[in-house]
XYZ file of C-alpha atoms in Angstrom:
413
model
C -6.194 8.499 15.090
C -7.155 11.881 13.689
C -4.736 14.654 14.611
C -2.170 12.305 16.151
C 1.345 13.721 16.307
C 4.690 12.042 15.721
C 8.113 13.051 17.045
C 10.655 14.586 14.701
C 13.832 16.600 15.184
C 14.357 19.723 13.105
C 17.422 21.955 13.436
C 18.421 20.209 16.657
C 15.152 21.018 18.428
C 12.860 18.185 19.470
C 9.337 19.056 18.439
C 6.115 17.195 17.978
C 5.089 17.410 14.340
C 1.838 16.240 12.861
C 1.659 13.914 9.854
C 0.713 16.715 7.446
C 3.993 18.456 8.297
C 6.039 15.265 8.232
C 4.849 14.677 4.655
C 6.868 17.799 3.792
C 9.640 17.836 6.392
C 10.311 14.258 7.494
C 13.876 13.378 6.536
C 14.315 16.648 4.623
C 17.984 17.614 4.329
C 18.806 21.158 3.215
C 21.756 21.263 0.815
C 24.608 22.882 2.806
C 26.170 24.464 -0.282
C 23.205 25.783 -2.267
C 20.657 26.007 0.585
C 18.208 24.314 -1.804
C 15.005 23.285 -0.043
C 13.899 20.726 -2.626
C 15.766 17.415 -2.183
C 18.718 16.879 -4.475
C 19.011 13.912 -6.806
C 22.273 12.092 -6.155
C 22.868 9.962 -9.238
C 26.371 8.781 -8.340
C 26.714 5.033 -7.880
C 30.062 5.304 -6.060
C 31.151 7.404 -3.097
C 34.645 8.014 -1.721
C 35.843 6.035 1.280
C 37.527 8.204 3.897
C 39.695 6.971 6.789
C 37.678 7.200 9.968
C 34.518 5.939 8.309
C 32.992 2.780 9.741
C 33.818 1.084 6.453
C 37.414 0.693 7.664
C 36.392 -1.086 10.870
C 37.894 -4.549 11.323
C 34.617 -5.654 12.867
C 32.704 -5.110 9.657
C 29.361 -3.345 9.243
C 26.094 -4.352 10.891
C 23.951 -1.473 9.593
C 24.731 0.089 6.217
C 22.625 3.157 6.991
C 24.927 3.994 9.916
C 27.806 4.549 7.482
C 28.575 7.388 5.085
C 27.264 6.503 1.629
C 29.371 3.890 -0.139
C 27.575 2.242 -3.043
C 24.161 3.047 -4.449
C 22.817 -0.519 -4.397
C 23.101 -0.381 -0.581
C 22.283 3.239 0.210
C 21.883 6.449 -1.753
C 21.426 9.973 -0.334
C 18.189 10.635 -2.236
C 16.718 7.229 -1.476
C 17.727 7.613 2.169
C 15.814 10.908 2.432
C 12.759 9.128 1.055
C 13.152 6.304 3.575
C 13.373 8.764 6.464
C 10.270 10.598 5.304
C 8.305 7.375 4.943
C 9.379 6.252 8.410
C 8.266 9.587 9.840
C 4.873 9.338 8.114
C 4.237 5.844 9.496
C 5.630 6.517 12.969
C 8.333 3.919 12.310
C 11.965 3.756 13.365
C 13.133 3.146 9.821
C 12.095 2.207 6.303
C 13.589 0.383 3.341
C 12.683 1.659 -0.123
C 12.583 -0.847 -2.976
C 12.226 -0.796 -6.743
C 8.545 -1.819 -6.665
C 5.784 -2.636 -4.216
C 6.034 -6.366 -4.891
C 9.774 -6.119 -4.174
C 8.940 -4.793 -0.705
C 6.570 -7.716 -0.170
C 9.153 -10.220 -1.429
C 11.806 -8.646 0.787
C 9.571 -9.113 3.808
C 8.598 -12.702 2.976
C 12.135 -13.815 2.110
C 13.635 -12.221 5.211
C 11.306 -13.619 7.853
C 10.358 -16.970 6.282
C 12.505 -19.996 5.588
C 11.933 -23.656 4.779
C 9.694 -25.189 7.432
C 8.039 -21.900 8.418
C 4.367 -21.062 7.995
C 2.778 -17.908 6.534
C -0.838 -16.829 6.969
C -1.900 -14.564 4.112
C -5.154 -12.824 3.262
C -7.044 -14.916 0.713
C -7.829 -11.688 -1.161
C -5.019 -9.181 -1.494
C -2.817 -7.615 -4.144
C -2.392 -10.231 -6.874
C 1.408 -10.047 -6.863
C 1.531 -10.774 -3.127
C -1.085 -13.508 -3.323
C 0.589 -15.324 -6.198
C 4.073 -14.956 -4.674
C 2.831 -16.412 -1.391
C 0.717 -19.239 -2.727
C 2.661 -20.300 -5.837
C 6.318 -19.431 -5.255
C 6.976 -19.754 -1.507
C 5.839 -23.399 -1.295
C 8.568 -24.259 -3.828
C 11.052 -23.236 -1.111
C 9.496 -25.320 1.638
C 7.379 -22.542 3.178
C 3.858 -23.525 4.197
C 1.110 -21.045 3.327
C -2.485 -20.761 4.525
C -4.844 -18.255 2.886
C -7.717 -17.044 5.081
C -10.449 -14.432 5.064
C -8.873 -11.867 7.391
C -12.256 -10.377 8.232
C -13.198 -13.636 9.990
C -11.149 -13.650 13.181
C -12.147 -17.208 14.067
C -10.630 -18.403 10.784
C -7.467 -16.407 11.416
C -7.161 -17.867 14.914
C -7.691 -21.407 13.618
C -4.961 -21.010 10.987
C -2.059 -20.606 13.423
C 0.463 -23.419 13.742
C 3.517 -23.795 15.985
C 5.693 -22.775 13.019
C 3.681 -19.668 12.022
C 6.158 -16.817 11.683
C 4.290 -14.124 9.732
C 0.740 -12.926 9.090
C 0.327 -10.765 5.992
C -2.862 -8.771 5.521
C -4.232 -5.822 3.619
C -6.813 -3.200 4.583
C -8.728 -2.257 2.522
C -7.888 -5.276 0.378
C -7.411 -5.002 -3.356
C -9.712 -5.297 -5.227
C -12.898 -5.851 -3.175
C -12.294 -3.290 -0.365
C -12.911 -5.725 2.472
C -11.323 -4.543 5.719
C -9.148 -6.259 8.323
C -9.467 -5.495 12.029
C -5.776 -4.724 12.417
C -5.558 -4.528 16.247
C -7.409 -7.833 16.581
C -5.253 -9.660 14.026
C -2.092 -8.195 15.545
C -3.125 -9.383 19.009
C -3.742 -12.913 17.693
C -0.413 -13.012 15.895
C 1.573 -11.748 18.853
C -0.044 -14.328 21.120
C 1.474 -16.944 18.814
C 4.853 -15.229 18.500
C 4.319 -14.203 14.871
C 4.979 -10.908 13.136
C 2.291 -8.938 11.283
C 2.865 -7.139 7.987
C 0.156 -4.914 6.528
C -0.058 -3.753 2.937
C -1.583 -0.310 3.409
C -1.277 0.843 -0.192
C -4.985 1.619 -0.644
C -5.320 3.383 2.702
C -2.059 5.414 2.716
C -0.806 6.996 5.970
C -3.469 9.664 5.531
C -6.184 7.120 6.349
C -4.503 4.438 8.461
C -1.181 3.993 10.243
C -0.981 0.240 10.923
C 2.006 0.416 13.270
C -0.079 2.461 15.694
C -2.701 -0.315 15.546
C -0.292 -3.088 16.519
C 1.299 -4.176 13.225
C 5.039 -4.818 13.094
C 5.639 -3.828 9.475
C 3.722 -1.678 7.012
C 4.198 -2.037 3.265
C 3.286 0.308 0.419
C 3.440 0.236 -3.317
C 4.814 3.752 -3.645
C 3.839 3.594 -7.317
C 0.227 4.195 -6.334
C -1.294 6.937 -4.160
C 1.886 7.929 -2.315
C 3.624 8.925 -5.543
C 0.250 9.798 -7.009
C 1.373 10.849 -10.472
C 1.632 7.547 -12.326
C 5.236 8.136 -13.350
C 7.492 6.264 -10.907
C 7.692 2.690 -9.630
C 8.639 2.093 -6.007
C 7.882 0.236 -2.808
C 8.658 0.391 0.890
C 8.513 -1.549 4.128
C 8.547 0.410 7.410
C 8.843 -0.729 11.011
C 11.064 -1.163 14.047
C 14.787 -0.581 13.543
C 15.807 -4.176 14.170
C 13.241 -5.539 11.713
C 14.052 -3.092 8.917
C 17.795 -3.592 9.470
C 17.319 -7.328 9.028
C 15.361 -6.808 5.792
C 17.982 -4.367 4.505
C 20.921 -6.650 5.330
C 19.303 -9.585 3.501
C 16.893 -8.496 0.813
C 18.161 -4.949 0.452
C 21.700 -6.125 -0.223
C 21.243 -9.477 -1.970
C 17.982 -9.374 -3.923
C 18.987 -6.348 -5.975
C 15.610 -4.555 -6.004
C 17.185 -1.146 -5.454
C 15.083 1.982 -5.970
C 16.616 4.510 -8.368
C 17.478 7.977 -7.121
C 15.342 9.524 -9.872
C 12.267 7.584 -8.780
C 12.953 8.339 -5.110
C 12.979 12.048 -5.967
C 9.737 11.782 -7.944
C 8.051 9.916 -5.085
C 9.157 12.550 -2.554
C 7.649 15.188 -4.822
C 4.396 13.219 -4.655
C 4.530 12.918 -0.867
C 4.700 16.719 -0.579
C 1.027 16.869 -1.591
C -0.078 13.523 -0.155
C -2.414 14.822 2.546
C -4.328 17.405 0.486
C -4.483 14.980 -2.457
C -5.897 12.068 -0.461
C -8.339 14.262 1.437
C -9.635 15.768 -1.810
C -9.803 12.348 -3.446
C -11.661 10.932 -0.434
C -14.235 13.725 -0.540
C -14.742 13.134 -4.257
C -14.968 9.381 -3.716
C -17.734 9.798 -1.144
C -19.817 11.871 -3.553
C -19.166 9.428 -6.389
C -20.100 6.461 -4.206
C -23.423 8.081 -3.316
C -24.048 8.971 -6.955
C -23.334 5.404 -8.074
C -25.517 3.991 -5.282
C -28.516 5.832 -6.748
C -27.687 5.208 -10.418
C -30.161 2.960 -12.278
C -27.365 1.081 -14.089
C -25.597 0.110 -10.860
C -26.576 -2.961 -8.840
C -24.047 -2.678 -5.991
C -21.485 -0.219 -4.613
C -18.742 -0.893 -2.062
C -16.961 2.014 -0.373
C -15.782 2.068 3.269
C -17.369 5.478 3.787
C -20.864 4.267 2.934
C -22.993 3.084 5.826
C -23.964 0.140 3.611
C -20.405 -1.202 3.697
C -20.636 -4.297 5.936
C -17.607 -3.098 7.934
C -18.416 0.605 8.051
C -18.061 0.739 11.837
C -14.581 -0.772 11.579
C -13.711 1.733 8.854
C -14.686 4.577 11.165
C -12.467 3.159 13.927
C -9.273 2.685 11.946
C -9.509 5.110 9.018
C -9.202 8.890 9.302
C -10.534 9.251 5.735
C -12.134 6.558 3.599
C -9.747 6.671 0.660
C -9.966 6.890 -3.096
C -11.101 3.396 -4.097
C -14.684 2.434 -4.992
C -16.041 -0.766 -6.486
C -19.380 -1.189 -8.224
C -21.309 -3.833 -10.128
C -23.750 -3.791 -13.020
C -26.180 -6.356 -14.395
C -24.109 -6.877 -17.578
C -20.475 -6.224 -16.616
C -18.834 -6.944 -19.971
C -21.306 -4.767 -21.864
C -20.727 -2.013 -19.313
C -16.952 -2.392 -19.675
C -17.251 -1.904 -23.439
C -19.347 1.245 -22.939
C -16.927 2.692 -20.389
C -13.921 1.970 -22.603
C -15.506 3.704 -25.590
C -17.494 6.512 -23.975
C -15.491 7.857 -21.014
C -14.093 11.325 -21.715
C -12.787 12.436 -18.294
C -12.042 9.186 -16.470
C -9.920 6.516 -18.148
C -10.546 2.810 -18.703
C -7.210 1.306 -17.633
C -5.486 -0.912 -15.105
C -3.629 0.172 -11.966
C -4.674 2.771 -9.401
C -3.531 5.687 -7.293
C -3.108 8.045 -10.253
C -3.964 11.753 -10.223
C -6.436 10.877 -12.978
C -9.471 8.666 -12.362
C -9.081 5.092 -13.638
C -11.704 2.346 -13.835
C -11.476 -1.271 -14.992
C -13.563 -4.445 -14.834
C -12.160 -7.349 -12.819
C -14.104 -10.412 -13.918
C -14.630 -12.829 -11.033
C -14.107 -16.002 -13.064
C -10.900 -14.594 -14.530
C -9.644 -13.508 -11.106
C -10.274 -16.984 -9.731
C -8.390 -18.576 -12.628
C -5.477 -16.143 -12.732
C -4.913 -15.384 -9.059
C -7.132 -16.340 -6.140
C -8.434 -19.834 -6.963
C -10.962 -19.636 -4.135
C -13.553 -22.319 -3.498
C -16.464 -22.962 -1.154
C -17.098 -20.355 1.520
C -14.076 -18.287 0.476
C -15.468 -17.929 -3.036
C -18.894 -17.069 -1.607
C -17.297 -14.370 0.560
C -15.506 -12.926 -2.469
C -18.668 -12.926 -4.556
C -20.546 -11.130 -1.762
C -18.308 -8.140 -2.544
C -17.698 -8.692 -6.265
C -20.540 -10.717 -7.793
C -19.722 -11.911 -11.318
C -17.361 -9.014 -11.807
C -16.486 -5.798 -10.047
C -15.499 -2.430 -11.496
C -12.549 -0.985 -9.574
C -12.628 2.799 -9.665
C -9.528 4.693 -8.538
C -10.629 8.272 -7.968
C -8.444 11.133 -9.166
C -8.307 14.887 -8.797
C -10.789 15.925 -11.481
C -13.872 17.960 -10.639
C -16.352 15.663 -8.947
C -19.167 17.153 -11.044
C -17.278 16.392 -14.256
C -16.689 12.815 -13.088
C -20.345 12.347 -12.219
C -21.464 13.661 -15.605
C -18.859 11.529 -17.385
C -19.755 8.309 -15.584
C -23.462 8.976 -16.010
C -23.271 9.399 -19.785
C -21.002 6.341 -20.144
C -23.166 4.072 -17.954
C -26.420 4.824 -19.746
C -27.095 2.478 -22.651
C-alpha cells in the first residue's frame, strides 16, 4: 500500500496525486473573491434558491450534493469540502460527514439494516458501536451476532441467509487485535453482504480499507484525523450509490449534522495528518520497546512489535503501525493511581487521538459489565490481550525521550 496514488482533478487537469498531497488538496476550493487558500467557514443555514437550479425540478431531487447549497442540515459548503477531502484520502467516490463518530456508525446501521436483517459485528470494537449493535438494534427486529473477527472460521460460520452487513474494526479498540480485511470482505461478498470498517485507530495514513475490499470505511473524526481534541465529528466513505443512500436516509432524517465550525477545525487537522501520524507512529514504536523492557510492565501489545500475535498481518495491511499501545501491570489499579498522580508530560484521561499523550486503565471486569459481556472462548480471547485490565496509551507529539522519562518515573513504585 505504501506510496499508492489516487486520482484527483486540480485546475481542470487530471493528475495522479498521492495521499500526502490529498490531505492538503483533496476537495480544496479556492475562494473566487478573496483568493484565500485556507477553506472558508460558511455559517449560513439558508441559501438562496435560483431558477435553473435542480431544486425547481418537477421530478424532485435524488442527490442533494448534486444541487447548489440549499439548507445546512442537508449540505453546507464547508462540510462539503471536508467530505470531498475525506473521500479523496480514502480513495472513495464520496463521503458523508456527521456530528460524531457514533453518528456515522448509526447512519450506516440504520440505512442498510431493517427488521428481519442480520448484522455480524466484531465482539470487541468501539463501545458505542458495540452497545448500539447489541442492545439497541435488536429492539427494532434486527438480529445481531458478535464474533471474534480474527477467527475467520467463526466469521464464516456466523453468516445467515439474511446477513446484510459485517461491521469490523482494525485495530480494534481497546485491545489492538487486527482483522484480516481482504479475507473478511471476500467472505461477506460471497454471501451478498456489505462490509463496513471502523478505521479510526489506523487512519488513512496506515490503512485504506476500501483498497482492501471493504465497501464502507468509518472514522471518528474527533480522534486522530482532527488530532487536536477540540472538535467532534464522524464520517462514512464509500461508493457513490452507498453514500447517497446513507445521505438520503440518515443524513436527512436523523439530524446528526456536522457543524461548519467543526468541519473547518477537522480540515485544519487533516492538513498535518500524515506528518503527525508518522511522527506519532515512530514515537509509539520506541515507547512500545521501552515498555516491553520495563520491570513494572507484564505485557505490551503494539502492532509494530514482532511479539504482536498478528504482526505479519499488520505488515501486510498497515503502512505505519499507528499511535495506540496497550500494556499491563501486575497491580493495575495501584498503577492507575500512580499514573494519575505522578504523570507530568502525559495525561491520565479517557479518549484518544489527541496531540497530547493520554493513558487510562480499562478494567476487564468493568468492560465486560458495561459493554462487551463476553463469555467462554470470547472472554478468553479478550483476556489474552487485556488480562485483568489493560492500559490504553494514545501517543501524542511530545518528545519521545520526555515521554519515556515521564512514564518511567510514574511506573516505579
